[in-house]
Amino acid sequence: MHTQTIKGLLIATCFIMVFVSCSSPTGEEIVLNSLDFHGGLDRWEQMDRLTYTKHTILYNSDGTTEIDITAQYEHLLLPSVSHTKIWTQADSINSFTISGNQVKDRSNFKDLESYNKAKTDIDGAFYVIQQPYKFLEDKDKLEYTGQDKLDDSTKVNIVKMQYYNEDGSKDNTWWLYFNNTTNRLEGYMVRHDSTYAYIRNHTYEDKTGLSLCETRTSYRVDSLRNIQYVRGRYRYDFK
């Protein structure tokens, strides 16, 4: 084969490799770009606490209100981690704190079910409030799957996170939606067992420097993300 032909093939191959690399970012790269938009990893790692009021309204499938509750949250991050939730229910003030493996104020709960529900809630609240920074902890589960348009025609890059049970079977599946222009986290869809939830972020706070979600709506959807009904509305007021 002529030398010029070989050189031409090498150049073409390199061009294809660069093109494929540029057109197919990894899930980790997309999350890292999103962190830059949301204030940067350095700022997050220096954050010592997050304090906010969360207003939650949950709806039944017929549009009636199931729950309407406001709670205070404080997540201490440095030098050690603890989580506190304070809320009023049945005219009584409830306080719940998790610090390491220790749980305080458990006596406020009348039964184990109420206690477990409160613990699940505070764990879930911390998981949500850390987004998108939380996703980097699961970087080995991140997979870029392409692009899409959301319900308002916002163009997004999709990063999939697949969790597994101890026996190797599939657990929850997440599809994360990042704005393909600004890299902002626009929302996500989650499959849990046979149900799907679609969460859409609307506005972002400017008090922490992290551009965390301020208002969002959750929808019950099918596997194709067709909206069936509004499941919940949430507002976070940061201190």
PDB file of C-alpha atoms in Angstrom:
ATOM      1  CA  MET A   1       0.000   0.000   0.000  1.00  0.00           C
ATOM      2  CA  HIS A   2       1.342   3.448  -0.901  1.00  0.00           C
ATOM      3  CA  THR A   3       2.685   5.625   1.938  1.00  0.00           C
ATOM      4  CA  GLN A   4       0.243   8.415   1.106  1.00  0.00           C
ATOM      5  CA  THR A   5      -2.668   5.982   1.255  1.00  0.00           C
ATOM      6  CA  ILE A   6      -1.574   4.700   4.679  1.00  0.00           C
ATOM      7  CA  LYS A   7      -1.227   8.263   5.955  1.00  0.00           C
ATOM      8  CA  GLY A   8      -4.677   9.053   4.621  1.00  0.00           C
ATOM      9  CA  LEU A   9      -6.195   6.070   6.407  1.00  0.00           C
ATOM     10  CA  LEU A  10      -4.484   7.000   9.678  1.00  0.00           C
ATOM     11  CA  ILE A  11      -5.738  10.581   9.454  1.00  0.00           C
ATOM     12  CA  ALA A  12      -9.253   9.403   8.667  1.00  0.00           C
ATOM     13  CA  THR A  13      -9.181   6.938  11.570  1.00  0.00           C
ATOM     14  CA  CYS A  14      -7.963   9.605  13.989  1.00  0.00           C
ATOM     15  CA  PHE A  15     -10.644  11.979  12.765  1.00  0.00           C
ATOM     16  CA  ILE A  16     -13.363   9.372  13.344  1.00  0.00           C
ATOM     17  CA  MET A  17     -12.035   8.598  16.834  1.00  0.00           C
ATOM     18  CA  VAL A  18     -11.980  12.287  17.777  1.00  0.00           C
ATOM     19  CA  PHE A  19     -15.446  12.834  16.325  1.00  0.00           C
ATOM     20  CA  VAL A  20     -16.916   9.883  18.222  1.00  0.00           C
ATOM     21  CA  SER A  21     -15.197  10.997  21.415  1.00  0.00           C
ATOM     22  CA  CYS A  22     -16.502  14.550  21.089  1.00  0.00           C
ATOM     23  CA  SER A  23     -20.029  13.516  20.161  1.00  0.00           C
ATOM     24  CA  SER A  24     -20.357  10.910  22.943  1.00  0.00           C
ATOM     25  CA  PRO A  25     -19.438  12.371  26.345  1.00  0.00           C
ATOM     26  CA  THR A  26     -19.358  10.067  29.326  1.00  0.00           C
ATOM     27  CA  GLY A  27     -21.950  10.291  32.071  1.00  0.00           C
ATOM     28  CA  GLU A  28     -19.272  11.415  34.512  1.00  0.00           C
ATOM     29  CA  GLU A  29     -18.193  14.242  32.180  1.00  0.00           C
ATOM     30  CA  ILE A  30     -21.766  15.514  31.926  1.00  0.00           C
ATOM     31  CA  VAL A  31     -22.192  15.471  35.711  1.00  0.00           C
ATOM     32  CA  LEU A  32     -18.872  17.276  36.216  1.00  0.00           C
ATOM     33  CA  ASN A  33     -19.942  19.955  33.726  1.00  0.00           C
ATOM     34  CA  SER A  34     -23.205  20.310  35.624  1.00  0.00           C
ATOM     35  CA  LEU A  35     -21.316  20.790  38.907  1.00  0.00           C
ATOM     36  CA  ASP A  36     -19.492  23.725  37.325  1.00  0.00           C
ATOM     37  CA  PHE A  37     -22.831  25.350  36.494  1.00  0.00           C
ATOM     38  CA  HIS A  38     -24.182  24.700  39.993  1.00  0.00           C
ATOM     39  CA  GLY A  39     -21.344  26.453  41.816  1.00  0.00           C
ATOM     40  CA  GLY A  40     -18.470  24.012  41.554  1.00  0.00           C
ATOM     41  CA  LEU A  41     -17.262  20.995  43.480  1.00  0.00           C
ATOM     42  CA  ASP A  42     -14.866  23.097  45.599  1.00  0.00           C
ATOM     43  CA  ARG A  43     -17.702  25.246  46.926  1.00  0.00           C
ATOM     44  CA  TRP A  44     -19.774  22.152  47.715  1.00  0.00           C
ATOM     45  CA  GLU A  45     -16.918  20.489  49.593  1.00  0.00           C
ATOM     46  CA  GLN A  46     -16.489  23.645  51.716  1.00  0.00           C
ATOM     47  CA  MET A  47     -20.183  23.893  52.624  1.00  0.00           C
ATOM     48  CA  ASP A  48     -20.599  23.274  56.348  1.00  0.00           C
ATOM     49  CA  ARG A  49     -24.411  23.200  56.531  1.00  0.00           C
ATOM     50  CA  LEU A  50     -27.645  23.474  54.556  1.00  0.00           C
ATOM     51  CA  THR A  51     -30.688  24.952  56.296  1.00  0.00           C
ATOM     52  CA  TYR A  52     -34.075  25.395  54.649  1.00  0.00           C
ATOM     53  CA  THR A  53     -37.841  25.200  54.983  1.00  0.00           C
ATOM     54  CA  LYS A  54     -39.532  22.647  52.755  1.00  0.00           C
ATOM     55  CA  HIS A  55     -43.202  22.939  51.809  1.00  0.00           C
ATOM     56  CA  THR A  56     -44.660  19.722  50.395  1.00  0.00           C
ATOM     57  CA  ILE A  57     -48.076  19.134  48.821  1.00  0.00           C
ATOM     58  CA  LEU A  58     -48.918  15.605  47.668  1.00  0.00           C
ATOM     59  CA  TYR A  59     -51.950  14.876  45.499  1.00  0.00           C
ATOM     60  CA  ASN A  60     -54.097  11.826  44.871  1.00  0.00           C
ATOM     61  CA  SER A  61     -54.751  10.681  41.312  1.00  0.00           C
ATOM     62  CA  ASP A  62     -58.079  12.583  41.293  1.00  0.00           C
ATOM     63  CA  GLY A  63     -56.346  15.872  42.139  1.00  0.00           C
ATOM     64  CA  THR A  64     -57.409  16.043  45.789  1.00  0.00           C
ATOM     65  CA  THR A  65     -54.773  16.874  48.396  1.00  0.00           C
ATOM     66  CA  GLU A  66     -53.301  13.949  50.302  1.00  0.00           C
ATOM     67  CA  ILE A  67     -50.671  15.823  52.355  1.00  0.00           C
ATOM     68  CA  ASP A  68     -49.859  19.500  52.905  1.00  0.00           C
ATOM     69  CA  ILE A  69     -46.957  19.957  55.312  1.00  0.00           C
ATOM     70  CA  THR A  70     -44.136  22.396  56.051  1.00  0.00           C
ATOM     71  CA  ALA A  71     -40.952  21.275  57.807  1.00  0.00           C
ATOM     72  CA  GLN A  72     -37.611  22.764  58.820  1.00  0.00           C
ATOM     73  CA  TYR A  73     -34.437  20.910  57.833  1.00  0.00           C
ATOM     74  CA  GLU A  74     -30.815  21.353  58.826  1.00  0.00           C
ATOM     75  CA  HIS A  75     -28.055  19.204  57.374  1.00  0.00           C
ATOM     76  CA  LEU A  76     -24.705  19.683  59.129  1.00  0.00           C
ATOM     77  CA  LEU A  77     -21.889  18.642  56.776  1.00  0.00           C
ATOM     78  CA  LEU A  78     -18.678  19.762  58.495  1.00  0.00           C
ATOM     79  CA  PRO A  79     -16.849  18.764  60.631  1.00  0.00           C
ATOM     80  CA  SER A  80     -19.307  15.860  61.136  1.00  0.00           C
ATOM     81  CA  VAL A  81     -22.610  14.956  59.504  1.00  0.00           C
ATOM     82  CA  SER A  82     -26.031  15.146  61.164  1.00  0.00           C
ATOM     83  CA  HIS A  83     -29.580  15.766  59.934  1.00  0.00           C
ATOM     84  CA  THR A  84     -32.466  17.418  61.755  1.00  0.00           C
ATOM     85  CA  LYS A  85     -36.124  17.757  60.824  1.00  0.00           C
ATOM     86  CA  ILE A  86     -38.664  19.817  62.807  1.00  0.00           C
ATOM     87  CA  TRP A  87     -42.340  19.888  61.920  1.00  0.00           C
ATOM     88  CA  THR A  88     -45.792  20.305  63.435  1.00  0.00           C
ATOM     89  CA  GLN A  89     -48.341  17.516  63.258  1.00  0.00           C
ATOM     90  CA  ALA A  90     -51.598  17.087  65.186  1.00  0.00           C
ATOM     91  CA  ASP A  91     -50.817  20.319  67.086  1.00  0.00           C
ATOM     92  CA  SER A  92     -47.543  18.922  68.427  1.00  0.00           C
ATOM     93  CA  ILE A  93     -43.990  19.852  67.477  1.00  0.00           C
ATOM     94  CA  ASN A  94     -41.876  16.910  66.360  1.00  0.00           C
ATOM     95  CA  SER A  95     -38.077  16.954  66.275  1.00  0.00           C
ATOM     96  CA  PHE A  96     -35.907  14.270  64.728  1.00  0.00           C
ATOM     97  CA  THR A  97     -32.093  14.207  64.518  1.00  0.00           C
ATOM     98  CA  ILE A  98     -29.759  11.619  63.028  1.00  0.00           C
ATOM     99  CA  SER A  99     -26.082  11.957  63.939  1.00  0.00           C
ATOM    100  CA  GLY A 100     -23.908   9.115  62.695  1.00  0.00           C
ATOM    101  CA  ASN A 101     -25.524   5.938  63.999  1.00  0.00           C
ATOM    102  CA  GLN A 102     -27.282   7.785  66.814  1.00  0.00           C
ATOM    103  CA  VAL A 103     -30.896   8.908  66.664  1.00  0.00           C
ATOM    104  CA  LYS A 104     -32.210  11.591  68.989  1.00  0.00           C
ATOM    105  CA  ASP A 105     -35.803  12.452  69.886  1.00  0.00           C
ATOM    106  CA  ARG A 106     -37.118   9.015  68.982  1.00  0.00           C
ATOM    107  CA  SER A 107     -39.508   9.317  71.966  1.00  0.00           C
ATOM    108  CA  ASN A 108     -41.609  11.728  69.900  1.00  0.00           C
ATOM    109  CA  PHE A 109     -42.902   8.840  67.787  1.00  0.00           C
ATOM    110  CA  LYS A 110     -45.895   6.862  68.923  1.00  0.00           C
ATOM    111  CA  ASP A 111     -44.951   3.736  66.973  1.00  0.00           C
ATOM    112  CA  LEU A 112     -42.177   2.191  64.892  1.00  0.00           C
ATOM    113  CA  GLU A 113     -43.994   2.928  61.621  1.00  0.00           C
ATOM    114  CA  SER A 114     -44.002   6.688  62.331  1.00  0.00           C
ATOM    115  CA  TYR A 115     -40.323   6.545  63.254  1.00  0.00           C
ATOM    116  CA  ASN A 116     -39.329   4.642  60.096  1.00  0.00           C
ATOM    117  CA  LYS A 117     -41.356   7.023  57.942  1.00  0.00           C
ATOM    118  CA  ALA A 118     -39.592  10.047  59.440  1.00  0.00           C
ATOM    119  CA  LYS A 119     -36.170   8.458  58.960  1.00  0.00           C
ATOM    120  CA  THR A 120     -36.927   7.581  55.339  1.00  0.00           C
ATOM    121  CA  ASP A 121     -38.121  11.134  54.766  1.00  0.00           C
ATOM    122  CA  ILE A 122     -34.999  12.781  56.180  1.00  0.00           C
ATOM    123  CA  ASP A 123     -32.706  10.415  54.249  1.00  0.00           C
ATOM    124  CA  GLY A 124     -34.637  11.163  51.056  1.00  0.00           C
ATOM    125  CA  ALA A 125     -34.605  14.907  51.711  1.00  0.00           C
ATOM    126  CA  PHE A 126     -30.823  14.910  52.015  1.00  0.00           C
ATOM    127  CA  TYR A 127     -30.432  12.818  48.853  1.00  0.00           C
ATOM    128  CA  VAL A 128     -32.556  15.267  46.860  1.00  0.00           C
ATOM    129  CA  ILE A 129     -31.031  18.447  48.249  1.00  0.00           C
ATOM    130  CA  GLN A 130     -27.506  17.310  47.280  1.00  0.00           C
ATOM    131  CA  GLN A 131     -28.317  17.052  43.588  1.00  0.00           C
ATOM    132  CA  PRO A 132     -26.462  17.199  41.269  1.00  0.00           C
ATOM    133  CA  TYR A 133     -23.430  16.851  43.591  1.00  0.00           C
ATOM    134  CA  LYS A 134     -24.716  13.540  44.974  1.00  0.00           C
ATOM    135  CA  PHE A 135     -24.569  11.902  41.547  1.00  0.00           C
ATOM    136  CA  LEU A 136     -20.767  12.062  41.449  1.00  0.00           C
ATOM    137  CA  GLU A 137     -20.620   9.576  44.338  1.00  0.00           C
ATOM    138  CA  ASP A 138     -22.230   7.039  41.977  1.00  0.00           C
ATOM    139  CA  LYS A 139     -19.943   7.796  39.025  1.00  0.00           C
ATOM    140  CA  ASP A 140     -19.397   4.080  38.383  1.00  0.00           C
ATOM    141  CA  LYS A 141     -23.149   3.787  37.677  1.00  0.00           C
ATOM    142  CA  LEU A 142     -23.368   6.744  35.274  1.00  0.00           C
ATOM    143  CA  GLU A 143     -24.053   6.005  31.615  1.00  0.00           C
ATOM    144  CA  TYR A 144     -24.661   8.563  28.877  1.00  0.00           C
ATOM    145  CA  THR A 145     -27.625   7.409  26.766  1.00  0.00           C
ATOM    146  CA  GLY A 146     -28.230  10.283  24.331  1.00  0.00           C
ATOM    147  CA  GLN A 147     -30.369  13.395  24.001  1.00  0.00           C
ATOM    148  CA  ASP A 148     -34.049  14.184  24.357  1.00  0.00           C
ATOM    149  CA  LYS A 149     -36.573  17.009  24.764  1.00  0.00           C
ATOM    150  CA  LEU A 150     -38.551  17.516  27.953  1.00  0.00           C
ATOM    151  CA  ASP A 151     -42.230  18.451  28.153  1.00  0.00           C
ATOM    152  CA  ASP A 152     -41.455  22.148  27.538  1.00  0.00           C
ATOM    153  CA  SER A 153     -39.086  21.335  24.616  1.00  0.00           C
ATOM    154  CA  THR A 154     -35.928  21.906  26.685  1.00  0.00           C
ATOM    155  CA  LYS A 155     -33.106  19.935  25.046  1.00  0.00           C
ATOM    156  CA  VAL A 156     -31.241  17.694  27.471  1.00  0.00           C
ATOM    157  CA  ASN A 157     -28.476  15.136  27.703  1.00  0.00           C
ATOM    158  CA  ILE A 158     -29.576  11.958  29.465  1.00  0.00           C
ATOM    159  CA  VAL A 159     -27.435  10.137  32.011  1.00  0.00           C
ATOM    160  CA  LYS A 160     -28.728   6.814  33.289  1.00  0.00           C
ATOM    161  CA  MET A 161     -28.019   5.430  36.772  1.00  0.00           C
ATOM    162  CA  GLN A 162     -28.830   1.779  37.381  1.00  0.00           C
ATOM    163  CA  TYR A 163     -28.889   0.449  40.941  1.00  0.00           C
ATOM    164  CA  TYR A 164     -28.815  -3.258  41.802  1.00  0.00           C
ATOM    165  CA  ASN A 165     -29.960  -5.377  44.706  1.00  0.00           C
ATOM    166  CA  GLU A 166     -27.557  -7.593  46.627  1.00  0.00           C
ATOM    167  CA  ASP A 167     -28.643 -10.610  44.575  1.00  0.00           C
ATOM    168  CA  GLY A 168     -27.714  -8.829  41.331  1.00  0.00           C
ATOM    169  CA  SER A 169     -31.274  -8.051  40.223  1.00  0.00           C
ATOM    170  CA  LYS A 170     -32.145  -4.545  39.089  1.00  0.00           C
ATOM    171  CA  ASP A 171     -33.305  -2.064  41.691  1.00  0.00           C
ATOM    172  CA  ASN A 172     -34.213   1.595  41.017  1.00  0.00           C
ATOM    173  CA  THR A 173     -33.331   3.124  37.646  1.00  0.00           C
ATOM    174  CA  TRP A 174     -32.711   6.869  37.263  1.00  0.00           C
ATOM    175  CA  TRP A 175     -32.616   8.945  34.081  1.00  0.00           C
ATOM    176  CA  LEU A 176     -30.996  12.331  34.784  1.00  0.00           C
ATOM    177  CA  TYR A 177     -31.751  15.284  32.493  1.00  0.00           C
ATOM    178  CA  PHE A 178     -29.038  17.922  32.020  1.00  0.00           C
ATOM    179  CA  ASN A 179     -29.589  20.999  29.867  1.00  0.00           C
ATOM    180  CA  ASN A 180     -27.365  20.449  26.827  1.00  0.00           C
ATOM    181  CA  THR A 181     -26.592  24.180  26.584  1.00  0.00           C
ATOM    182  CA  THR A 182     -26.089  25.293  30.193  1.00  0.00           C
ATOM    183  CA  ASN A 183     -25.515  21.835  31.838  1.00  0.00           C
ATOM    184  CA  ARG A 184     -28.101  22.693  34.501  1.00  0.00           C
ATOM    185  CA  LEU A 185     -29.898  19.763  36.103  1.00  0.00           C
ATOM    186  CA  GLU A 186     -33.445  20.065  34.739  1.00  0.00           C
ATOM    187  CA  GLY A 187     -34.938  17.014  36.462  1.00  0.00           C
ATOM    188  CA  TYR A 188     -35.034  13.236  36.272  1.00  0.00           C
ATOM    189  CA  MET A 189     -37.251  10.170  35.920  1.00  0.00           C
ATOM    190  CA  VAL A 190     -37.125   7.249  38.362  1.00  0.00           C
ATOM    191  CA  ARG A 191     -38.407   3.706  37.967  1.00  0.00           C
ATOM    192  CA  HIS A 192     -39.236   2.029  41.264  1.00  0.00           C
ATOM    193  CA  ASP A 193     -40.679  -1.479  40.889  1.00  0.00           C
ATOM    194  CA  SER A 194     -43.397  -1.030  38.251  1.00  0.00           C
ATOM    195  CA  THR A 195     -44.054   2.694  38.755  1.00  0.00           C
ATOM    196  CA  TYR A 196     -42.382   5.739  37.211  1.00  0.00           C
ATOM    197  CA  ALA A 197     -41.983   9.239  38.634  1.00  0.00           C
ATOM    198  CA  TYR A 198     -40.901  12.290  36.632  1.00  0.00           C
ATOM    199  CA  ILE A 199     -39.499  15.221  38.599  1.00  0.00           C
ATOM    200  CA  ARG A 200     -39.127  18.614  36.912  1.00  0.00           C
ATOM    201  CA  ASN A 201     -37.085  21.394  38.483  1.00  0.00           C
ATOM    202  CA  HIS A 202     -38.455  24.900  37.872  1.00  0.00           C
ATOM    203  CA  THR A 203     -36.461  27.532  39.779  1.00  0.00           C
ATOM    204  CA  TYR A 204     -33.118  27.586  41.599  1.00  0.00           C
ATOM    205  CA  GLU A 205     -31.996  29.353  44.764  1.00  0.00           C
ATOM    206  CA  ASP A 206     -29.189  31.957  44.898  1.00  0.00           C
ATOM    207  CA  LYS A 207     -28.334  31.999  48.622  1.00  0.00           C
ATOM    208  CA  THR A 208     -25.907  29.069  48.917  1.00  0.00           C
ATOM    209  CA  GLY A 209     -23.932  29.702  45.730  1.00  0.00           C
ATOM    210  CA  LEU A 210     -24.771  26.149  44.633  1.00  0.00           C
ATOM    211  CA  SER A 211     -27.882  26.884  42.521  1.00  0.00           C
ATOM    212  CA  LEU A 212     -29.839  24.150  44.281  1.00  0.00           C
ATOM    213  CA  CYS A 213     -33.423  23.413  43.314  1.00  0.00           C
ATOM    214  CA  GLU A 214     -35.933  25.892  44.787  1.00  0.00           C
ATOM    215  CA  THR A 215     -39.208  24.645  43.288  1.00  0.00           C
ATOM    216  CA  ARG A 216     -40.062  21.378  41.580  1.00  0.00           C
ATOM    217  CA  THR A 217     -43.036  19.242  40.571  1.00  0.00           C
ATOM    218  CA  SER A 218     -43.290  15.462  40.559  1.00  0.00           C
ATOM    219  CA  TYR A 219     -45.551  13.587  38.153  1.00  0.00           C
ATOM    220  CA  ARG A 220     -46.739  10.017  37.946  1.00  0.00           C
ATOM    221  CA  VAL A 221     -45.832   8.905  34.424  1.00  0.00           C
ATOM    222  CA  ASP A 222     -45.609   5.781  32.305  1.00  0.00           C
ATOM    223  CA  SER A 223     -42.392   4.251  30.961  1.00  0.00           C
ATOM    224  CA  LEU A 224     -42.406   6.715  28.040  1.00  0.00           C
ATOM    225  CA  ARG A 225     -42.671   9.694  30.430  1.00  0.00           C
ATOM    226  CA  ASN A 226     -46.250  10.452  29.437  1.00  0.00           C
ATOM    227  CA  ILE A 227     -47.741  12.416  32.326  1.00  0.00           C
ATOM    228  CA  GLN A 228     -50.687  10.795  34.101  1.00  0.00           C
ATOM    229  CA  TYR A 229     -51.176  13.247  36.973  1.00  0.00           C
ATOM    230  CA  VAL A 230     -49.373  15.646  39.299  1.00  0.00           C
ATOM    231  CA  ARG A 231     -48.127  13.738  42.334  1.00  0.00           C
ATOM    232  CA  GLY A 232     -46.465  16.539  44.304  1.00  0.00           C
ATOM    233  CA  ARG A 233     -45.254  20.126  44.438  1.00  0.00           C
ATOM    234  CA  TYR A 234     -42.255  21.211  46.507  1.00  0.00           C
ATOM    235  CA  ARG A 235     -40.703  24.524  47.532  1.00  0.00           C
ATOM    236  CA  TYR A 236     -37.381  24.983  49.335  1.00  0.00           C
ATOM    237  CA  ASP A 237     -36.661  28.292  51.109  1.00  0.00           C
ATOM    238  CA  PHE A 238     -32.992  28.416  52.077  1.00  0.00           C
ATOM    239  CA  LYS A 239     -31.712  30.372  55.042  1.00  0.00           C
TER     240      LYS A 239
END
